[in-house]
Tab-separated table of C-alpha atoms in Angstrom:
chain	number	residue	atom	x	y	z
A	1	ALA	CA	-2.206	0.577	-15.070
A	2	VAL	CA	-3.097	-0.129	-11.330
A	3	ARG	CA	-1.297	1.840	-9.426
A	4	THR	CA	-3.057	4.718	-11.199
A	5	VAL	CA	-6.310	3.970	-10.506
A	6	VAL	CA	-5.757	3.537	-6.594
A	7	ALA	CA	-4.803	6.420	-6.995
A	8	ARG	CA	-8.077	8.283	-8.594
A	9	VAL	CA	-9.992	5.756	-5.929
A	10	LEU	CA	-7.912	6.933	-2.492
A	11	THR	CA	-7.904	10.799	-3.837
A	12	ARG	CA	-11.352	11.081	-4.439
A	13	GLY	CA	-12.117	9.856	-1.765
A	14	GLY	CA	-10.712	12.534	0.354
A	15	TYR	CA	-6.877	11.010	1.178
A	16	ARG	CA	-3.520	12.315	0.067
A	17	VAL	CA	-1.508	10.027	-1.980
A	18	LEU	CA	2.246	9.550	-1.937
A	19	GLU	CA	2.993	6.817	-5.504
A	20	ALA	CA	6.060	4.446	-6.140
A	21	GLY	CA	6.072	2.679	-9.059
A	22	ASN	CA	9.719	0.210	-7.211
A	23	ALA	CA	9.913	-0.768	-4.070
A	24	GLU	CA	13.022	1.570	-4.550
A	25	GLU	CA	11.511	4.318	-4.322
A	26	ALA	CA	8.483	3.045	-2.171
A	27	ARG	CA	12.085	3.359	0.705
A	28	ALA	CA	12.823	6.775	-0.516
A	29	ILE	CA	9.339	8.500	0.236
A	30	LEU	CA	9.678	5.958	3.994
A	31	GLU	CA	12.589	7.319	4.754
A	32	ILE	CA	11.524	10.854	4.159
A	33	LYS	CA	8.205	10.318	4.786
A	34	GLY	CA	7.542	7.522	7.037
A	35	GLY	CA	6.117	9.220	10.413
A	36	GLU	CA	3.503	10.391	8.309
A	37	VAL	CA	2.772	7.756	6.263
A	38	LYS	CA	-0.638	6.645	7.190
A	39	LEU	CA	-1.651	3.257	5.851
A	40	VAL	CA	1.094	1.704	2.807
A	41	LEU	CA	-0.467	-0.740	-0.825
A	42	LEU	CA	1.725	-3.233	-1.962
A	43	ASP	CA	1.123	-4.226	-5.764
A	44	ASN	CA	1.884	-8.630	-4.675
A	45	SER	CA	3.608	-8.356	-8.836
A	46	MET	CA	5.124	-4.539	-8.244
A	47	PRO	CA	8.743	-4.354	-10.763
A	48	GLN	CA	12.361	-5.584	-9.744
A	49	GLU	CA	10.431	-6.796	-6.504
A	50	THR	CA	7.098	-8.396	-5.843
A	51	GLY	CA	5.032	-6.713	-2.596
A	52	PRO	CA	5.964	-10.173	-0.641
A	53	GLU	CA	10.096	-9.488	-0.878
A	54	ALA	CA	10.306	-6.447	-0.393
A	55	LEU	CA	7.521	-5.811	2.611
A	56	PRO	CA	10.176	-6.473	5.484
A	57	SER	CA	12.453	-3.772	4.200
A	58	LEU	CA	9.361	-1.159	3.944
A	59	LYS	CA	7.943	-2.343	7.606
A	60	ARG	CA	11.917	-1.285	8.832
A	61	LEU	CA	10.575	2.387	7.787
A	62	SER	CA	7.770	3.107	9.241
A	63	ASP	CA	4.565	1.659	11.228
A	64	ALA	CA	1.224	2.213	9.179
A	65	PRO	CA	-0.647	-0.511	8.008
A	66	PHE	CA	0.073	-2.308	5.074
A	67	VAL	CA	-1.944	-3.754	2.556
A	68	LEU	CA	-1.473	-5.874	-0.180
A	69	PHE	CA	-2.875	-6.306	-3.380
A	70	THR	CA	-2.701	-9.658	-5.178
A	71	GLY	CA	-4.206	-11.461	-7.801
A	72	GLY	CA	-3.602	-15.189	-5.569
A	73	MET	CA	-2.664	-15.441	-2.117
A	74	ALA	CA	-5.372	-16.512	-0.100
A	75	GLU	CA	-3.143	-16.659	3.165
A	76	LEU	CA	-1.868	-12.529	4.435
A	77	PRO	CA	1.874	-12.784	4.820
A	78	PRO	CA	4.435	-11.421	8.125
A	79	GLY	CA	3.748	-7.014	8.406
A	80	ALA	CA	1.031	-7.236	6.002
A	81	ALA	CA	-2.484	-5.733	7.846
A	82	ALA	CA	-4.860	-6.943	5.043
A	83	LEU	CA	-5.073	-8.496	1.640
A	84	LEU	CA	-6.656	-7.128	-1.350
A	85	PRO	CA	-7.703	-9.463	-4.710
A	86	LYS	CA	-7.805	-8.142	-7.865
A	87	PRO	CA	-9.996	-6.784	-9.621
A	88	ALA	CA	-10.961	-4.240	-6.196
A	89	GLN	CA	-13.742	-1.990	-6.197
A	90	ALA	CA	-13.670	1.456	-4.613
A	91	ALA	CA	-15.860	1.404	-2.596
A	92	GLU	CA	-13.852	-1.055	-1.340
A	93	ILE	CA	-10.497	-0.339	-1.602
A	94	LEU	CA	-11.885	2.552	1.100
A	95	GLY	CA	-12.947	0.593	2.606
A	96	VAL	CA	-10.392	-1.421	3.174
A	97	VAL	CA	-8.262	1.633	3.732
A	98	GLN	CA	-10.837	3.449	6.449
A	99	ALA	CA	-10.854	0.814	8.529
A	100	LEU	CA	-6.950	0.271	8.919
A	101	ILE	CA	-6.961	3.904	9.223
A	102	VAL	CA	-9.559	4.334	12.226
A	103	ASN	CA	-8.115	1.276	13.308
A	104	ALA	CA	-4.116	2.868	13.731
A	105	ARG	CA	-5.223	4.927	15.833
């Protein structure tokens, strides 16, 4: 449900979104498109692997900034560029995404 809402918010905000249901799918996408990806959003509570568990393997496939959605994590895990609390408002999501993409340039 979080993925669907966030994808809709970002698409309406003018971004192209590639969706993955879990870390394995995300790795497959990044193996092909990693150089084109400008930002990666992970959920702390993904199926099979949590966001922090998947982060190191995903970082090896893309130089993009990584944002972690979290329901209670207060500390930024190594490799993450930002934390977004759940539930995040559309304006907050778009603001973080825009700022990280601009700073990555």
